[in-house]
Amino acid sequence: TDKTWNPVTGCTKLSKGCEHCYAAVMSRRLKGMKKPKYANGFKVTLHDDALIEPTQWEKPCIIFVCSMSDLFHKNVPFEFIDKVFQVINNTPRHNYQILTKRAERMAEYFSTRSIPQNVWIGVTVECEETKCRIDNIRSLNATVKFLSCEPLLGDLGEMNLQGIDWIIVGGESGTQARPMKEEWV
C-alpha cells in the first residue's frame, strides 16, 4: 500500500478480530489532537470532502480504502459507496484495496454493480467462525481477491482457497495483543 484514503471513518465491532481495533484507538488519539475528520470519534462518519483526494494524486498508487472504517458498514448508504466507486472509476491509474468484515453486504452491493478492474476485494478472516466470508467474495468478478488473516487468532483449519489470489497473515499489535502461534500460519 502506498496511500490510505478514508472517505468514511468510524465503525462498530463485529467479530473477535475487532476486540482491540487499532482504528478505534487511533481515532481517539486523532480526536484528542483536534483533527476535524475525527471530531465524531469512532462514530461512522461520511466525508464528502475527502472524495476528491485520489484525483489529486498524479503518480499511480496502491491505495487502501477506509483503513479507519469499513466501507460496507450498514451505516454507509449504497449511494455514498457509489460516489466512492465513481472516484475509483475516474482514477484508473490507481489500484484500490478494499477490505471488509461485512462480506455479505459487499456481495449484496456488487450483485447489481460491476467491480472496476483497478479494485482488489478482500475480507478479514481472523478465526474459524469467520471463514464463511470467503465464499462471499469467491464468486465476485474482481481482478484480485484477497484474505486478511490478521489478527490471526487461531488455527483456521482446512480452507478452500479456490479463486483467492493473495493472503495477508499477521498477529495483533499493541499492549493487549493476543498471541499468534507459528503453527497457525
PDB file of C-alpha atoms in Angstrom:
ATOM      1  CA  THR A   1       0.000   0.000   0.000  1.00  0.00           C
ATOM      2  CA  ASP A   2       1.318   3.432  -0.942  1.00  0.00           C
ATOM      3  CA  LYS A   3      -1.501   5.557   0.477  1.00  0.00           C
ATOM      4  CA  THR A   4      -4.672   5.326   2.526  1.00  0.00           C
ATOM      5  CA  TRP A   5      -7.942   7.032   1.615  1.00  0.00           C
ATOM      6  CA  ASN A   6     -10.633   7.491   4.238  1.00  0.00           C
ATOM      7  CA  PRO A   7     -13.880   8.845   2.779  1.00  0.00           C
ATOM      8  CA  VAL A   8     -15.504   7.100   5.767  1.00  0.00           C
ATOM      9  CA  THR A   9     -14.242   6.990   9.353  1.00  0.00           C
ATOM     10  CA  GLY A  10     -15.597   5.107  12.332  1.00  0.00           C
ATOM     11  CA  CYS A  11     -17.046   1.652  12.761  1.00  0.00           C
ATOM     12  CA  THR A  12     -18.676  -0.755  15.216  1.00  0.00           C
ATOM     13  CA  LYS A  13     -17.282  -4.023  16.492  1.00  0.00           C
ATOM     14  CA  LEU A  14     -18.483  -7.097  14.624  1.00  0.00           C
ATOM     15  CA  SER A  15     -16.299 -10.102  15.418  1.00  0.00           C
ATOM     16  CA  LYS A  16     -13.378 -11.309  17.560  1.00  0.00           C
ATOM     17  CA  GLY A  17     -10.839  -9.504  15.390  1.00  0.00           C
ATOM     18  CA  CYS A  18     -12.400  -6.175  16.362  1.00  0.00           C
ATOM     19  CA  GLU A  19     -11.731  -6.547  20.084  1.00  0.00           C
ATOM     20  CA  HIS A  20      -8.521  -4.458  20.081  1.00  0.00           C
ATOM     21  CA  CYS A  21      -9.236  -2.375  16.979  1.00  0.00           C
ATOM     22  CA  TYR A  22      -6.279  -0.182  16.022  1.00  0.00           C
ATOM     23  CA  ALA A  23      -8.558   2.260  14.171  1.00  0.00           C
ATOM     24  CA  ALA A  24     -10.695   2.879  17.271  1.00  0.00           C
ATOM     25  CA  VAL A  25      -7.573   3.648  19.313  1.00  0.00           C
ATOM     26  CA  MET A  26      -6.149   5.865  16.561  1.00  0.00           C
ATOM     27  CA  SER A  27      -9.473   7.729  16.209  1.00  0.00           C
ATOM     28  CA  ARG A  28      -9.459   8.619  19.904  1.00  0.00           C
ATOM     29  CA  ARG A  29      -5.920   9.938  19.548  1.00  0.00           C
ATOM     30  CA  LEU A  30      -6.775  11.964  16.419  1.00  0.00           C
ATOM     31  CA  LYS A  31      -9.897  13.379  18.073  1.00  0.00           C
ATOM     32  CA  GLY A  32      -7.760  14.433  21.030  1.00  0.00           C
ATOM     33  CA  MET A  33      -5.414  16.151  18.579  1.00  0.00           C
ATOM     34  CA  LYS A  34      -8.456  18.115  17.294  1.00  0.00           C
ATOM     35  CA  LYS A  35      -8.251  16.620  13.790  1.00  0.00           C
ATOM     36  CA  PRO A  36     -11.556  17.717  12.194  1.00  0.00           C
ATOM     37  CA  LYS A  37     -12.098  14.405  10.399  1.00  0.00           C
ATOM     38  CA  TYR A  38     -12.241  12.644  13.785  1.00  0.00           C
ATOM     39  CA  ALA A  39     -14.483  15.109  15.642  1.00  0.00           C
ATOM     40  CA  ASN A  40     -17.067  12.299  15.949  1.00  0.00           C
ATOM     41  CA  GLY A  41     -14.501   9.899  17.371  1.00  0.00           C
ATOM     42  CA  PHE A  42     -15.223   6.388  16.127  1.00  0.00           C
ATOM     43  CA  LYS A  43     -18.851   7.021  15.147  1.00  0.00           C
ATOM     44  CA  VAL A  44     -19.384   6.173  11.460  1.00  0.00           C
ATOM     45  CA  THR A  45     -18.957   9.437   9.571  1.00  0.00           C
ATOM     46  CA  LEU A  46     -19.072  10.094   5.820  1.00  0.00           C
ATOM     47  CA  HIS A  47     -16.596  12.617   4.409  1.00  0.00           C
ATOM     48  CA  ASP A  48     -17.784  14.013   1.076  1.00  0.00           C
ATOM     49  CA  ASP A  49     -14.855  16.437   1.117  1.00  0.00           C
ATOM     50  CA  ALA A  50     -12.390  13.511   1.101  1.00  0.00           C
ATOM     51  CA  LEU A  51     -13.816  12.028  -2.092  1.00  0.00           C
ATOM     52  CA  ILE A  52     -11.528  14.094  -4.321  1.00  0.00           C
ATOM     53  CA  GLU A  53      -8.247  13.034  -2.667  1.00  0.00           C
ATOM     54  CA  PRO A  54      -7.244  10.279  -5.143  1.00  0.00           C
ATOM     55  CA  THR A  55      -7.897  12.602  -8.079  1.00  0.00           C
ATOM     56  CA  GLN A  56      -5.090  14.822  -6.750  1.00  0.00           C
ATOM     57  CA  TRP A  57      -2.508  12.019  -6.664  1.00  0.00           C
ATOM     58  CA  GLU A  58      -0.908  12.032 -10.107  1.00  0.00           C
ATOM     59  CA  LYS A  59       1.571   9.204  -9.553  1.00  0.00           C
ATOM     60  CA  PRO A  60      -0.080   5.737  -9.758  1.00  0.00           C
ATOM     61  CA  CYS A  61      -0.550   4.314  -6.262  1.00  0.00           C
ATOM     62  CA  ILE A  62      -1.881   1.286  -4.452  1.00  0.00           C
ATOM     63  CA  ILE A  63      -4.490   2.785  -2.148  1.00  0.00           C
ATOM     64  CA  PHE A  64      -6.031   1.125   0.905  1.00  0.00           C
ATOM     65  CA  VAL A  65      -9.635   2.359   1.118  1.00  0.00           C
ATOM     66  CA  CYS A  66     -11.127   3.001   4.572  1.00  0.00           C
ATOM     67  CA  SER A  67      -8.241   1.992   6.815  1.00  0.00           C
ATOM     68  CA  MET A  68     -10.160   3.779   9.588  1.00  0.00           C
ATOM     69  CA  SER A  69     -13.560   2.232   8.853  1.00  0.00           C
ATOM     70  CA  ASP A  70     -15.388  -0.407   6.825  1.00  0.00           C
ATOM     71  CA  LEU A  71     -16.806   0.855   3.532  1.00  0.00           C
ATOM     72  CA  PHE A  72     -19.576  -1.747   3.729  1.00  0.00           C
ATOM     73  CA  HIS A  73     -20.742  -0.861   7.251  1.00  0.00           C
ATOM     74  CA  LYS A  74     -24.565  -0.781   7.461  1.00  0.00           C
ATOM     75  CA  ASN A  75     -24.439   2.974   8.217  1.00  0.00           C
ATOM     76  CA  VAL A  76     -22.753   3.737   4.890  1.00  0.00           C
ATOM     77  CA  PRO A  77     -25.541   4.071   2.300  1.00  0.00           C
ATOM     78  CA  PHE A  78     -25.051   2.398  -1.069  1.00  0.00           C
ATOM     79  CA  GLU A  79     -25.462   5.863  -2.619  1.00  0.00           C
ATOM     80  CA  PHE A  80     -22.300   7.015  -0.830  1.00  0.00           C
ATOM     81  CA  ILE A  81     -20.452   3.833  -1.822  1.00  0.00           C
ATOM     82  CA  ASP A  82     -21.468   4.660  -5.404  1.00  0.00           C
ATOM     83  CA  LYS A  83     -19.684   8.024  -5.016  1.00  0.00           C
ATOM     84  CA  VAL A  84     -16.548   6.226  -3.822  1.00  0.00           C
ATOM     85  CA  PHE A  85     -16.660   3.945  -6.856  1.00  0.00           C
ATOM     86  CA  GLN A  86     -17.225   6.887  -9.169  1.00  0.00           C
ATOM     87  CA  VAL A  87     -13.884   8.298  -7.972  1.00  0.00           C
ATOM     88  CA  ILE A  88     -12.272   4.871  -8.403  1.00  0.00           C
ATOM     89  CA  ASN A  89     -13.604   4.636 -11.966  1.00  0.00           C
ATOM     90  CA  ASN A  90     -12.324   8.136 -12.705  1.00  0.00           C
ATOM     91  CA  THR A  91      -8.793   7.314 -11.496  1.00  0.00           C
ATOM     92  CA  PRO A  92      -7.787   4.136 -13.351  1.00  0.00           C
ATOM     93  CA  ARG A  93      -4.091   4.916 -12.759  1.00  0.00           C
ATOM     94  CA  HIS A  94      -4.503   3.769  -9.140  1.00  0.00           C
ATOM     95  CA  ASN A  95      -5.209   0.324  -7.723  1.00  0.00           C
ATOM     96  CA  TYR A  96      -7.583   0.246  -4.752  1.00  0.00           C
ATOM     97  CA  GLN A  97      -7.589  -2.331  -1.966  1.00  0.00           C
ATOM     98  CA  ILE A  98     -10.976  -2.666  -0.290  1.00  0.00           C
ATOM     99  CA  LEU A  99     -11.128  -4.865   2.802  1.00  0.00           C
ATOM    100  CA  THR A 100     -14.294  -5.633   4.758  1.00  0.00           C
ATOM    101  CA  LYS A 101     -15.587  -7.764   7.591  1.00  0.00           C
ATOM    102  CA  ARG A 102     -19.075  -7.215   6.177  1.00  0.00           C
ATOM    103  CA  ALA A 103     -18.743  -9.622   3.269  1.00  0.00           C
ATOM    104  CA  GLU A 104     -22.475 -10.248   2.881  1.00  0.00           C
ATOM    105  CA  ARG A 105     -23.232  -6.553   2.448  1.00  0.00           C
ATOM    106  CA  MET A 106     -20.373  -6.204  -0.027  1.00  0.00           C
ATOM    107  CA  ALA A 107     -21.728  -9.157  -2.033  1.00  0.00           C
ATOM    108  CA  GLU A 108     -25.179  -7.528  -1.969  1.00  0.00           C
ATOM    109  CA  TYR A 109     -23.711  -4.262  -3.269  1.00  0.00           C
ATOM    110  CA  PHE A 110     -21.873  -5.967  -6.119  1.00  0.00           C
ATOM    111  CA  SER A 111     -24.901  -8.092  -7.053  1.00  0.00           C
ATOM    112  CA  THR A 112     -26.145  -5.057  -9.029  1.00  0.00           C
ATOM    113  CA  ARG A 113     -22.837  -3.353  -9.855  1.00  0.00           C
ATOM    114  CA  SER A 114     -19.592  -4.324 -11.530  1.00  0.00           C
ATOM    115  CA  ILE A 115     -16.205  -4.207  -9.855  1.00  0.00           C
ATOM    116  CA  PRO A 116     -13.755  -1.898 -11.619  1.00  0.00           C
ATOM    117  CA  GLN A 117     -10.576  -3.527 -12.952  1.00  0.00           C
ATOM    118  CA  ASN A 118      -8.445  -1.437 -10.596  1.00  0.00           C
ATOM    119  CA  VAL A 119     -10.120  -2.755  -7.426  1.00  0.00           C
ATOM    120  CA  TRP A 120      -8.818  -5.559  -5.240  1.00  0.00           C
ATOM    121  CA  ILE A 121     -11.509  -7.054  -2.990  1.00  0.00           C
ATOM    122  CA  GLY A 122     -10.718  -8.624   0.365  1.00  0.00           C
ATOM    123  CA  VAL A 123     -12.313  -9.983   3.515  1.00  0.00           C
ATOM    124  CA  THR A 124     -10.926 -10.382   7.018  1.00  0.00           C
ATOM    125  CA  VAL A 125     -10.756 -13.973   8.242  1.00  0.00           C
ATOM    126  CA  GLU A 126      -9.342 -13.937  11.749  1.00  0.00           C
ATOM    127  CA  CYS A 127     -10.782 -17.139  13.209  1.00  0.00           C
ATOM    128  CA  GLU A 128     -12.619 -20.295  12.168  1.00  0.00           C
ATOM    129  CA  GLU A 129     -16.056 -18.677  12.672  1.00  0.00           C
ATOM    130  CA  THR A 130     -15.320 -16.052  10.012  1.00  0.00           C
ATOM    131  CA  LYS A 131     -14.221 -18.413   7.218  1.00  0.00           C
ATOM    132  CA  CYS A 132     -17.721 -18.115   5.722  1.00  0.00           C
ATOM    133  CA  ARG A 133     -16.718 -14.642   4.493  1.00  0.00           C
ATOM    134  CA  ILE A 134     -14.502 -16.274   1.870  1.00  0.00           C
ATOM    135  CA  ASP A 135     -17.496 -17.669  -0.016  1.00  0.00           C
ATOM    136  CA  ASN A 136     -18.958 -14.164  -0.281  1.00  0.00           C
ATOM    137  CA  ILE A 137     -16.045 -12.968  -2.412  1.00  0.00           C
ATOM    138  CA  ARG A 138     -15.134 -16.157  -4.266  1.00  0.00           C
ATOM    139  CA  SER A 139     -17.725 -15.592  -6.993  1.00  0.00           C
ATOM    140  CA  LEU A 140     -17.131 -11.844  -7.345  1.00  0.00           C
ATOM    141  CA  ASN A 141     -15.529 -10.721 -10.588  1.00  0.00           C
ATOM    142  CA  ALA A 142     -12.572  -8.859  -9.094  1.00  0.00           C
ATOM    143  CA  THR A 143      -9.093  -8.595 -10.568  1.00  0.00           C
ATOM    144  CA  VAL A 144      -7.598  -9.609  -7.209  1.00  0.00           C
ATOM    145  CA  LYS A 145      -9.421 -11.321  -4.346  1.00  0.00           C
ATOM    146  CA  PHE A 146      -7.620 -11.484  -1.044  1.00  0.00           C
ATOM    147  CA  LEU A 147      -7.891 -12.530   2.577  1.00  0.00           C
ATOM    148  CA  SER A 148      -6.550 -10.613   5.529  1.00  0.00           C
ATOM    149  CA  CYS A 149      -5.917 -13.142   8.269  1.00  0.00           C
ATOM    150  CA  GLU A 150      -4.918 -10.543  10.791  1.00  0.00           C
ATOM    151  CA  PRO A 151      -5.089 -10.550  13.564  1.00  0.00           C
ATOM    152  CA  LEU A 152      -4.837 -14.319  13.207  1.00  0.00           C
ATOM    153  CA  LEU A 153      -6.493 -15.527  16.415  1.00  0.00           C
ATOM    154  CA  GLY A 154      -6.487 -19.290  15.933  1.00  0.00           C
ATOM    155  CA  ASP A 155      -5.923 -22.204  13.598  1.00  0.00           C
ATOM    156  CA  LEU A 156      -8.224 -21.751  10.608  1.00  0.00           C
ATOM    157  CA  GLY A 157      -8.086 -25.439   9.680  1.00  0.00           C
ATOM    158  CA  GLU A 158      -8.613 -26.566   6.112  1.00  0.00           C
ATOM    159  CA  MET A 159      -9.579 -23.751   3.761  1.00  0.00           C
ATOM    160  CA  ASN A 160     -10.858 -23.731   0.194  1.00  0.00           C
ATOM    161  CA  LEU A 161      -8.680 -21.088  -1.431  1.00  0.00           C
ATOM    162  CA  GLN A 162     -10.025 -21.556  -4.946  1.00  0.00           C
ATOM    163  CA  GLY A 163     -10.338 -18.129  -6.564  1.00  0.00           C
ATOM    164  CA  ILE A 164      -8.278 -16.400  -3.856  1.00  0.00           C
ATOM    165  CA  ASP A 165      -5.189 -14.605  -5.161  1.00  0.00           C
ATOM    166  CA  TRP A 166      -3.469 -13.263  -2.084  1.00  0.00           C
ATOM    167  CA  ILE A 167      -3.397 -13.859   1.674  1.00  0.00           C
ATOM    168  CA  ILE A 168      -2.076 -11.469   4.313  1.00  0.00           C
ATOM    169  CA  VAL A 169      -1.245 -13.105   7.654  1.00  0.00           C
ATOM    170  CA  GLY A 170      -0.217 -11.321  10.819  1.00  0.00           C
ATOM    171  CA  GLY A 171      -0.570 -11.134  14.528  1.00  0.00           C
ATOM    172  CA  GLU A 172      -2.179  -8.499  16.667  1.00  0.00           C
ATOM    173  CA  SER A 173      -0.181  -5.495  17.832  1.00  0.00           C
ATOM    174  CA  GLY A 174      -0.499  -3.211  20.819  1.00  0.00           C
ATOM    175  CA  THR A 175      -0.233  -3.608  24.561  1.00  0.00           C
ATOM    176  CA  GLN A 176      -3.184  -6.034  24.741  1.00  0.00           C
ATOM    177  CA  ALA A 177      -2.146  -8.144  21.743  1.00  0.00           C
ATOM    178  CA  ARG A 178      -3.369 -11.708  21.808  1.00  0.00           C
ATOM    179  CA  PRO A 179      -0.737 -14.313  20.910  1.00  0.00           C
ATOM    180  CA  MET A 180      -0.392 -15.845  17.473  1.00  0.00           C
ATOM    181  CA  LYS A 181       1.147 -19.299  17.172  1.00  0.00           C
ATOM    182  CA  GLU A 182       3.538 -20.047  14.344  1.00  0.00           C
ATOM    183  CA  GLU A 183       1.751 -23.323  13.535  1.00  0.00           C
ATOM    184  CA  TRP A 184      -1.482 -21.410  12.786  1.00  0.00           C
ATOM    185  CA  VAL A 185       0.328 -19.654   9.945  1.00  0.00           C
TER     186      VAL A 185
END
